Short mmCIF file of C-alpha atoms (C1' of nucleotides) in Angstrom, two decimals:
data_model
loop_
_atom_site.label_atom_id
_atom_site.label_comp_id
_atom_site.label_asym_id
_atom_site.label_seq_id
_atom_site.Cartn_x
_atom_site.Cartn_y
_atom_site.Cartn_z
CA UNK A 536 -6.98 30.47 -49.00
CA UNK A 537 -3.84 32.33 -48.94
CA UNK A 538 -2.92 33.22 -45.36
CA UNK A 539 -2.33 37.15 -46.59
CA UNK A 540 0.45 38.93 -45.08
CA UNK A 541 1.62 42.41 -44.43
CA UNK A 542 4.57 43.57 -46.47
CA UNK A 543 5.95 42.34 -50.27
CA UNK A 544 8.28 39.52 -48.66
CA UNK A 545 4.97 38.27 -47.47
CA UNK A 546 2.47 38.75 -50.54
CA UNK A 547 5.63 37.16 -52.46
CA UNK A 548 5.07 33.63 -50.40
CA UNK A 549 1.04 34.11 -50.14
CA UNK A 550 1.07 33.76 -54.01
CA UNK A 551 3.96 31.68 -54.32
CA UNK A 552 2.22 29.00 -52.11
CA UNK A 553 -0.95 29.69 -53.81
CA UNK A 554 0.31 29.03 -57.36
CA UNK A 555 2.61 25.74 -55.85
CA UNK A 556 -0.29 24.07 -54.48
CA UNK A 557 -2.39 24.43 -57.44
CA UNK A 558 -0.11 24.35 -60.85
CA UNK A 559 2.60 22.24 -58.71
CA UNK A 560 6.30 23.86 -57.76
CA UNK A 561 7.78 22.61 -60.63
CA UNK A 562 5.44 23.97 -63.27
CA UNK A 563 5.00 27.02 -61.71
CA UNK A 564 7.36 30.07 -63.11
CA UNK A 565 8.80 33.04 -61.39
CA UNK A 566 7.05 34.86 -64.31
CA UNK A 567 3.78 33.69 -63.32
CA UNK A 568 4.23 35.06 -59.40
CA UNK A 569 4.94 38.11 -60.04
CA UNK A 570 2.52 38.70 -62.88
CA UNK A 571 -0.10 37.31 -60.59
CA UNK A 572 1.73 40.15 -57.97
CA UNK A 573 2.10 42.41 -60.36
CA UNK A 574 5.70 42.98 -60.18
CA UNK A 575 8.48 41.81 -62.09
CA UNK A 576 10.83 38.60 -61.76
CA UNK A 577 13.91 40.75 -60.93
CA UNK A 578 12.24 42.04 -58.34
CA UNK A 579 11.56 38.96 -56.44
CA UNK A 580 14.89 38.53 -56.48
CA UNK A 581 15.43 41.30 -54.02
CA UNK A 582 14.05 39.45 -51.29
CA UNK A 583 14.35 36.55 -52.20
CA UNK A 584 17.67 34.72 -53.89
CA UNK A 585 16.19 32.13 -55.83
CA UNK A 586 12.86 30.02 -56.53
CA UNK A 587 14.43 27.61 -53.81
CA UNK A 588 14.55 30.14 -51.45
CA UNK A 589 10.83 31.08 -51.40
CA UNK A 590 9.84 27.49 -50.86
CA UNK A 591 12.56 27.30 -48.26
CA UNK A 592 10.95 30.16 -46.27
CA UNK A 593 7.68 28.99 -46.38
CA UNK A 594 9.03 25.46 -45.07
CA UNK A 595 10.69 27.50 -41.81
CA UNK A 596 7.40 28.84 -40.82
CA UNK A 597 5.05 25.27 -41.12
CA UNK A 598 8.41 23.36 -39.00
CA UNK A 599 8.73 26.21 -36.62
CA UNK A 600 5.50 25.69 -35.91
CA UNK A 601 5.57 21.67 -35.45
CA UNK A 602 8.36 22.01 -33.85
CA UNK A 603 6.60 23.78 -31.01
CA UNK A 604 4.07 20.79 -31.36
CA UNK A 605 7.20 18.04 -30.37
CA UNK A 606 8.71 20.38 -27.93
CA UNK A 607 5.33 20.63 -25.99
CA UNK A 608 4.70 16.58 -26.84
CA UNK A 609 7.56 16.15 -25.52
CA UNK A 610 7.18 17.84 -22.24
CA UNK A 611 3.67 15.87 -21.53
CA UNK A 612 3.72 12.55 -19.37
CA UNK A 613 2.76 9.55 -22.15
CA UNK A 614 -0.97 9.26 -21.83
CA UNK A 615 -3.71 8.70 -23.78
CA UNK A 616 -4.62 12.19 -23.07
CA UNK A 617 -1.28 13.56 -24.14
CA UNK A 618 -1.74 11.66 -27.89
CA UNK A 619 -5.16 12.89 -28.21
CA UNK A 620 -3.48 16.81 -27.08
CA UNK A 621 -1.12 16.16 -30.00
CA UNK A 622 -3.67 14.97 -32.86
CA UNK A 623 -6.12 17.82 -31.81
CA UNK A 624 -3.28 20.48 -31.71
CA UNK A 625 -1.75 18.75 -34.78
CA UNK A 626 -5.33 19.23 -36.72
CA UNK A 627 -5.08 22.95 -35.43
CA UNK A 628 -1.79 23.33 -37.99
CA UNK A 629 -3.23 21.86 -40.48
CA UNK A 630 -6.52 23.46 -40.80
CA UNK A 631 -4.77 26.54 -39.82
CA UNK A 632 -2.07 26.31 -42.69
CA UNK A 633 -3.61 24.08 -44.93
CA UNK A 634 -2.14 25.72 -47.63
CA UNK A 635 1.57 24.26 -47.33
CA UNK A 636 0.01 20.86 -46.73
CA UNK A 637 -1.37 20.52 -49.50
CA UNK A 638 1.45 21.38 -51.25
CA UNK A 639 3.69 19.24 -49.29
CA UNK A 640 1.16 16.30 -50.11
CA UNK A 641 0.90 16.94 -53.72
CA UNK A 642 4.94 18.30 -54.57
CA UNK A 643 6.95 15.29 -52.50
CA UNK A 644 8.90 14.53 -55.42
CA UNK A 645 9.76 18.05 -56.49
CA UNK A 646 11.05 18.67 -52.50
CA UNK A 647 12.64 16.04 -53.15
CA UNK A 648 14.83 17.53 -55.59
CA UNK A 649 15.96 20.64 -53.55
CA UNK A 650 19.67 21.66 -53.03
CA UNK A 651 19.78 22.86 -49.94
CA UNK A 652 20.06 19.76 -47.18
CA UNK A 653 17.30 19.74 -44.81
CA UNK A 654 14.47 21.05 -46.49
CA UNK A 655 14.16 17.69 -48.43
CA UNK A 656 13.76 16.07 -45.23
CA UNK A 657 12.03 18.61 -43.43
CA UNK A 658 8.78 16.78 -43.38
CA UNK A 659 9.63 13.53 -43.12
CA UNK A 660 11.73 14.10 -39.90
CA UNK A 661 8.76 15.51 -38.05
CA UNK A 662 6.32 12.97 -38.89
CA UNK A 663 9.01 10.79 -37.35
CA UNK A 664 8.97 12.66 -34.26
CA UNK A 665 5.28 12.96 -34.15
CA UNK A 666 4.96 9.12 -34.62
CA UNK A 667 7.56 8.46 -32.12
CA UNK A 668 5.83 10.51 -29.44
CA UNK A 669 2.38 8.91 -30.11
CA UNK A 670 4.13 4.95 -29.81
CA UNK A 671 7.52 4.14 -28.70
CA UNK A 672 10.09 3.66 -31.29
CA UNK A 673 10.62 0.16 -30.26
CA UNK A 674 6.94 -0.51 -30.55
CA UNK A 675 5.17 -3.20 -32.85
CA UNK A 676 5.18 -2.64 -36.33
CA UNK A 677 1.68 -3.11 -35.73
CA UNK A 678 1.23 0.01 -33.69
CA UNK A 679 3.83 2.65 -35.01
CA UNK A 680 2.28 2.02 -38.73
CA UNK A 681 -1.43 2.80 -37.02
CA UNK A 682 0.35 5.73 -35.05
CA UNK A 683 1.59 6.88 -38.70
CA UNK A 684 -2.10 6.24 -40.17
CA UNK A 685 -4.01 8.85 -37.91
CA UNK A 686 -1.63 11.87 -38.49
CA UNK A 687 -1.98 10.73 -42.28
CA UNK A 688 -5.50 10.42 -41.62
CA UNK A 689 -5.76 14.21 -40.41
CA UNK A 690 -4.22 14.97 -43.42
CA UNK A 691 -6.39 13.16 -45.99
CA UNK A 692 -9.29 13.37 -43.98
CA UNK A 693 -9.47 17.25 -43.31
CA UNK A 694 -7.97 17.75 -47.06
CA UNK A 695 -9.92 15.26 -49.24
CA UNK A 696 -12.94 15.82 -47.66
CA UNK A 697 -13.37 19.84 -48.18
CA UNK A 698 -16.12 20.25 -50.35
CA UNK A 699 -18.29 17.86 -48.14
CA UNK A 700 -21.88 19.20 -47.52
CA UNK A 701 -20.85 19.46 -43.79
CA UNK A 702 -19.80 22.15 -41.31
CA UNK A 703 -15.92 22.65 -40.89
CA UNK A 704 -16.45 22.14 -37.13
CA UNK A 705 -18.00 18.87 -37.98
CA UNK A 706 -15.32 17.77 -40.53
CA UNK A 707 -12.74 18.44 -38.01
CA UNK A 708 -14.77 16.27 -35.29
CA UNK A 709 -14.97 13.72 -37.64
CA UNK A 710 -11.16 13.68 -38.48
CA UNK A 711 -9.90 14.34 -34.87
CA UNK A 712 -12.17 10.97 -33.76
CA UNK A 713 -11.20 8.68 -36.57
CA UNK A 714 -7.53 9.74 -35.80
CA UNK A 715 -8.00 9.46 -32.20
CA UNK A 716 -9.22 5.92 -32.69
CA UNK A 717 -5.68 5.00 -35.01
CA UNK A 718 -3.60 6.53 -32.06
CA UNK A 719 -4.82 4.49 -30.02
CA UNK A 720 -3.97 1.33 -28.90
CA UNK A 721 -6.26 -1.08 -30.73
CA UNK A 722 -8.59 -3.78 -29.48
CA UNK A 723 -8.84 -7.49 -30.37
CA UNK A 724 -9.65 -6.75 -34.17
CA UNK A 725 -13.12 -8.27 -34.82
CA UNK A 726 -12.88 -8.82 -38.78
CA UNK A 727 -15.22 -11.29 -38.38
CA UNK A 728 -18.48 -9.81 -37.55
CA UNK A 729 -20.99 -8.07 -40.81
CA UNK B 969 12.22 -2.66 -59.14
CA UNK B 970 11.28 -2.17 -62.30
CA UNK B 971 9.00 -4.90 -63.68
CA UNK B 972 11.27 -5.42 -66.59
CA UNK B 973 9.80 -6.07 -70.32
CA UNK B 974 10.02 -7.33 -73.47
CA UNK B 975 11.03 -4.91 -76.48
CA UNK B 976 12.27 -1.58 -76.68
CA UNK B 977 8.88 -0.27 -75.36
CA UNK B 978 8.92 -1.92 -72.79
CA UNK B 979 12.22 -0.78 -71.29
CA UNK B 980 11.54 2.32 -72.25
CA UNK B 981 8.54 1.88 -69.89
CA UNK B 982 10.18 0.85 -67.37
CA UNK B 983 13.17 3.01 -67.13
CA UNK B 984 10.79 5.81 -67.64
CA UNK B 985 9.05 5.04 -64.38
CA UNK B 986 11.45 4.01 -62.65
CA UNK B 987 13.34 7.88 -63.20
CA UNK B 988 10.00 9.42 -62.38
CA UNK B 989 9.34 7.39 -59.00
CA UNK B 990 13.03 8.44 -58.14
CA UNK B 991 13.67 11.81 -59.59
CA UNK B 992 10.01 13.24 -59.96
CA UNK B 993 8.06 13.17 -63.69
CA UNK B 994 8.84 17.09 -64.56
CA UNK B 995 12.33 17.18 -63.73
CA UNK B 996 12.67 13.43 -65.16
CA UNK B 997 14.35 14.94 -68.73
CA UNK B 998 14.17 12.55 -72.38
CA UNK B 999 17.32 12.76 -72.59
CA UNK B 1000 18.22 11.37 -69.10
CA UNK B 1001 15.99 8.24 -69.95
CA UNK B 1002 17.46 7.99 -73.06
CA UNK B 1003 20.87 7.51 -71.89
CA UNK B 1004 20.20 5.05 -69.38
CA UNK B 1005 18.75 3.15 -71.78
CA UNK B 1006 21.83 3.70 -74.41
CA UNK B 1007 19.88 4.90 -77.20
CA UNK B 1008 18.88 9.18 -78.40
CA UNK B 1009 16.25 10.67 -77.41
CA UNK B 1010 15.13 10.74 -80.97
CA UNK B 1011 14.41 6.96 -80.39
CA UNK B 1012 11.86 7.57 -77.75
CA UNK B 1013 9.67 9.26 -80.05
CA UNK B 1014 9.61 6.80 -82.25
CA UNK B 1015 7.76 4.32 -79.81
CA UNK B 1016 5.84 7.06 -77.77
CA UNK B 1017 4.56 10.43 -79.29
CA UNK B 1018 5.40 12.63 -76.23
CA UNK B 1019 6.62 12.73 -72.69
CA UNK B 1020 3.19 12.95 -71.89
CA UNK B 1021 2.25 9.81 -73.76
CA UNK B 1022 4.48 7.59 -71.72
CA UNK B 1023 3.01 8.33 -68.58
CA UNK B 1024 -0.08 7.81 -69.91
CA UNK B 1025 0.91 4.32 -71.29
CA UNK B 1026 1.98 3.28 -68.01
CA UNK B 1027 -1.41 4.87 -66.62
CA UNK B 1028 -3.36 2.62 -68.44
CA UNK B 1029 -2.13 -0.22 -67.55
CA UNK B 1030 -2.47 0.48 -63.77
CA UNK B 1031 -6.33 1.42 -64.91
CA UNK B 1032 -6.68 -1.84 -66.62
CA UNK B 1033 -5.84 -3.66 -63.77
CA UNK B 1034 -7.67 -1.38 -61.00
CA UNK B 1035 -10.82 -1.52 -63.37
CA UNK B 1036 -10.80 -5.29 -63.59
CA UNK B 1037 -10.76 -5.66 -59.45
CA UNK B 1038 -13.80 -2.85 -59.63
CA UNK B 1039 -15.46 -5.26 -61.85
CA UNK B 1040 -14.99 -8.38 -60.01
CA UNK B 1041 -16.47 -6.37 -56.38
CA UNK B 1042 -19.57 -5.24 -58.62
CA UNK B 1043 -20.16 -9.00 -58.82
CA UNK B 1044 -20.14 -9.80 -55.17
CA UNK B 1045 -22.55 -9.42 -52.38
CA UNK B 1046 -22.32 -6.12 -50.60
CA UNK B 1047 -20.45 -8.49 -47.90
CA UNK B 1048 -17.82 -8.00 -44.76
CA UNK B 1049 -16.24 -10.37 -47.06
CA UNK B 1050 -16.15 -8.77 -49.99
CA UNK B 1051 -15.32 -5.89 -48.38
CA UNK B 1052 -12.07 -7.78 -47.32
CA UNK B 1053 -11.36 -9.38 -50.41
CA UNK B 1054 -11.18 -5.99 -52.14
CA UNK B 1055 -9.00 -5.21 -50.16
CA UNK B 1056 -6.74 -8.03 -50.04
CA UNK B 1057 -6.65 -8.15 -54.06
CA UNK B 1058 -6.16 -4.08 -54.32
CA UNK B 1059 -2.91 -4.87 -51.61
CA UNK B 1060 -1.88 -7.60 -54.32
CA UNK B 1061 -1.72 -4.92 -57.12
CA UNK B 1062 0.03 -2.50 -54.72
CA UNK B 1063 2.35 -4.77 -53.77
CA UNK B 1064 2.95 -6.06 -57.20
CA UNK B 1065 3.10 -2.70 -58.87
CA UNK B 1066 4.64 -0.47 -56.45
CA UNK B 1067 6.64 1.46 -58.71
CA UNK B 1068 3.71 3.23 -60.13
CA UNK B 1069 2.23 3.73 -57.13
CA UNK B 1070 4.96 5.32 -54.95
CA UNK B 1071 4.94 7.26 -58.71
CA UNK B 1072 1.29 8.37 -58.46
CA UNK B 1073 2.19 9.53 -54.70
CA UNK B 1074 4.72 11.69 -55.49
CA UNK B 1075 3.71 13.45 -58.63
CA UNK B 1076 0.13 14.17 -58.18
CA UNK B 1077 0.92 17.77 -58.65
CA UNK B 1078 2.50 16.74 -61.95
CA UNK B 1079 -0.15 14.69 -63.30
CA UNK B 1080 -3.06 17.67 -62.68
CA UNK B 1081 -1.04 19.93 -65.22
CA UNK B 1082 -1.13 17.13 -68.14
CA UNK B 1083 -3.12 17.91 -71.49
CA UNK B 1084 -4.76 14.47 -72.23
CA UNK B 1085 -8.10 14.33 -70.81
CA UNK B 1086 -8.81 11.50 -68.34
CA UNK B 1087 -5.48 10.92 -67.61
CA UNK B 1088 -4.92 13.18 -64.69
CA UNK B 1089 -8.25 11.97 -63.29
CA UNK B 1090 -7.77 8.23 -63.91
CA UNK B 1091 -6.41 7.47 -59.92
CA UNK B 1092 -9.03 9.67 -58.46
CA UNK B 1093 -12.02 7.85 -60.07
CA UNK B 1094 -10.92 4.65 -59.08
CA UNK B 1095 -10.39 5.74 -56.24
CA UNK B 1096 -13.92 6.78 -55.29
CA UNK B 1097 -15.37 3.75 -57.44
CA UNK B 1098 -13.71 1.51 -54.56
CA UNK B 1099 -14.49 3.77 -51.58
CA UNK B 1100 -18.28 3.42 -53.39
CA UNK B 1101 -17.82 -0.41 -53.00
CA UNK B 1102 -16.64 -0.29 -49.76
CA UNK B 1103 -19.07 1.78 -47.89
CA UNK B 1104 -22.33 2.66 -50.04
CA UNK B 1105 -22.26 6.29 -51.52
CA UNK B 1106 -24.82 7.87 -49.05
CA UNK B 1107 -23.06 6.76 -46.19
CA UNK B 1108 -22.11 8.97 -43.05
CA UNK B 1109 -19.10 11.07 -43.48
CA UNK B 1110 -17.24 9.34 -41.36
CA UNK B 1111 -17.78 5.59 -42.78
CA UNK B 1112 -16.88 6.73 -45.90
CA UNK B 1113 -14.02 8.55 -44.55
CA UNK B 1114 -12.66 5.72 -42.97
CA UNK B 1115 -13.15 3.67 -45.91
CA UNK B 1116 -11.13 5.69 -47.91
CA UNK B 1117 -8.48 5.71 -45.28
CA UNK B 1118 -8.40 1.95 -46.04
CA UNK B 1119 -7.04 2.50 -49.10
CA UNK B 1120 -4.88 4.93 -48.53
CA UNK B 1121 -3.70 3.08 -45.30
CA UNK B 1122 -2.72 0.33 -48.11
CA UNK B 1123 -0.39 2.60 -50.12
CA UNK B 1124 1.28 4.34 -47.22
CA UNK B 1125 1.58 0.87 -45.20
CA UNK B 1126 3.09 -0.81 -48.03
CA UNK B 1127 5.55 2.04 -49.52
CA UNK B 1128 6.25 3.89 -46.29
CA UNK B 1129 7.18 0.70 -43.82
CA UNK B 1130 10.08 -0.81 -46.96
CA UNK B 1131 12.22 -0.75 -44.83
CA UNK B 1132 11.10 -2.76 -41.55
CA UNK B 1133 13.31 -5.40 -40.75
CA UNK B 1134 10.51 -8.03 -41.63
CA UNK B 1135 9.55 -9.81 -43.97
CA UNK B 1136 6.95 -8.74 -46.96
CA UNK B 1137 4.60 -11.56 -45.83
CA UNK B 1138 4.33 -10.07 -42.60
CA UNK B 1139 4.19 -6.38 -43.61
CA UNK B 1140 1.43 -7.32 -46.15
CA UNK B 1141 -0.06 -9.18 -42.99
CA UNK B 1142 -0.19 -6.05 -41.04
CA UNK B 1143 -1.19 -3.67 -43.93
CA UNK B 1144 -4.05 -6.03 -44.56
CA UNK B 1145 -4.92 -6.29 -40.98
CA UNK B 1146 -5.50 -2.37 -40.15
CA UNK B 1147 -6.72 -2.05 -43.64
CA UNK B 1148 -9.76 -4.13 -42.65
CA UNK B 1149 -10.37 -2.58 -39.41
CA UNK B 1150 -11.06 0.83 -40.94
CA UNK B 1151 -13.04 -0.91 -43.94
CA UNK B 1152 -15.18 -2.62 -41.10
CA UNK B 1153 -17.94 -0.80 -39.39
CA UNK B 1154 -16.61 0.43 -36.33
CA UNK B 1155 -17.14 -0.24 -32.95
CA UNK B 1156 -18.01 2.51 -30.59
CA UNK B 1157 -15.35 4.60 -29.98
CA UNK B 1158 -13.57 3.73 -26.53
CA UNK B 1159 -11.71 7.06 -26.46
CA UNK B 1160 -11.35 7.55 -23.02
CA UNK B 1161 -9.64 4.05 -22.20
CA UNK B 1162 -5.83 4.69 -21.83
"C1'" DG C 339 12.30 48.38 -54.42
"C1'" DT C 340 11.26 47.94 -58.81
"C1'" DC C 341 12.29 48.20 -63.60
"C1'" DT C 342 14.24 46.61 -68.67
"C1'" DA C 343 17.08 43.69 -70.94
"C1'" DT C 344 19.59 39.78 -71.58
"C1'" DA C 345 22.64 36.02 -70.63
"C1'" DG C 346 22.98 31.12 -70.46
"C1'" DA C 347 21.10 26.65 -69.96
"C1'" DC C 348 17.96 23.13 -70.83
"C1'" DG C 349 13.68 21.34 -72.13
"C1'" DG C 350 10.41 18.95 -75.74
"C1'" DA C 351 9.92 18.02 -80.24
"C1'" DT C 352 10.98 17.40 -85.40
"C1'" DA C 353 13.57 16.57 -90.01
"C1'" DG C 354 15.87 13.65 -92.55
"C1'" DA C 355 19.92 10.36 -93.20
"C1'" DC C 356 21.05 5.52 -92.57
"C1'" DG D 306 14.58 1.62 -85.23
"C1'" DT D 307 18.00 4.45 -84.30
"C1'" DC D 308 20.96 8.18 -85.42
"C1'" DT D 309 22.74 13.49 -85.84
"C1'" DA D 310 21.52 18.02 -85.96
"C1'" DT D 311 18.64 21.60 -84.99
"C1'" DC D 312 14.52 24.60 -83.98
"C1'" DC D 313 12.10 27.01 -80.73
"C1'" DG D 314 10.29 27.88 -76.42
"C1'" DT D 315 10.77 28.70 -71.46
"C1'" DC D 316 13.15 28.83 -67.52
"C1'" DT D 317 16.36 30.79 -63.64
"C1'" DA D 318 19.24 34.28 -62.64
"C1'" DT D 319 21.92 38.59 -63.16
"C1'" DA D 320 23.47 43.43 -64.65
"C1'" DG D 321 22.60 47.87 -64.35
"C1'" DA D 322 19.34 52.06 -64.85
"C1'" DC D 323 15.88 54.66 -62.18
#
DNA sequence: GTCTATAGACGGATAGAC
DNA sequence: GTCTATCCGTCTATAGAC
């Protein structure tokens, strides 16, 4: 689960994201990463200078990431094509690191308790910018709250739906079309028919 | 925002949730609700028996509530309709009780780590009792994926969008409206249109 | 880079007076 | 039903040896 890295600084935030995403940040101790690591708490506190620090480090490397996501987004012309580039490439990150995303899902009100400014609102500020790329900001309320639906859907979908007796490729097919479908623009709604 | 009560229970209640929507459950102390309600913390335990035990009084009323509109859709014909009016009353109870809901989004994490059993797994399992009644257990992945995207489309839609400039009616219109286009059986995908 | 030891704060929970 | 006072545990963080 843990994407393992080379180096202490990097077992450090393997475990620490481990133990966050499944005890919760709050409940989890310094004590318990470093037992888990082996080490001691003092010594985590050579590289890194506090508990907040950890989580901010592991925050740089999933908005680094998405970052390069709007930057590219941003470079496309505003097709269909281009929203369906951004889901797929979206659903990359998260299956790749689905590690912090679960966290993120499952800890909002614990980020939302951090000192430093900007971490608290490092998530929210990229879904924005996600959302904004996939409708216009002036849109419909209509069709930025669907735009918001399918990258929530690639979360939920490709998260709640793990232990599914399916392939992963499938899963992500799955995810990626029912997304798709949110992103785009809808049809006359046909709530009538069985 | 808080659905205010009757008694000293009752505010405790509500001034308990309304700290753990806003500042998270674990770092929501006693002794913080205890002074915005004017009284020791000593008091609380006279009316609950733990920190735990007044999250899990506000739990069950949520259940209560979700249970009864499980109930009701066990009575109805396995209907577009029904399917609808499911729906339609679960928005009602999100819209009515959003405290506890935007609560239940933000502290999952929190909630696994509690000692009482059933507690922690009370949201899940109504959860998947109304995805059951929405799309029949041995569906296709992705019917019952989108069906449980209809739910969650009604939590985010409701507590995300707050702050549109319009009205409730018509952000419960819209909420409702994409709700029931992922409940319904979809239409082939037109992915390629632009 | 890692250790032991400890400071200092705060949390949940209880006892017993009123 | 509410109070004061207190116990006891755990936590983050630091100091200083190796």
């Amino acid at each position: 689960m843990a994407e393992d890295r080379h180096g202490t600084r990097g077992r450090i935030q393997a475990v620490a994201l481990e133990l966050f995403a499944e005890h919760g940040y709050d409940a989890t101790s310094l004590r318990e990463i470093a037992e888990r690591l082996g080490v001691t708490k003092a010594a985590l506190y050579y590289h890194f200078k506090s508990k907040e620090d950890i989580v901010r480090s592991l925050f740089d490397d999933y908005a680094r990431e998405v970052d390069e996501l709007i930057a590219w987004g941003r470079r496309q012309p505003a097709t269909a094509a281009t929203r369906r580039g951004l889901l797929d490439r979206y659903l990359d990150i998260v299956v790749r690191r689905s590690g912090i995303f679960r966290f993120l899902e499952n800890n909002q009100a614990a980020m939302r308790n951090l000192e430093s400014e900007g971490t608290k609102e490092v998530f929210r500020e990229r879904m924005r910018a996600l959302i904004d790329l996939t409708r216009e900001p002036d849109a419909p309320l209509r069709e930025r709250m669907r735009a918001s639906l399918a990258f929530t859907a690639v979360h939920v979908g490709w998260l709640f739906f793990q232990d599914e007796p399916v392939s992963k490729d499938e899963l992500r097919a799955v995810v990626y079309d029912i997304a798709c479908d949110l992103a785009t623009a809808p049809r006359d709604a046909q709530l009538s028919t069985s």
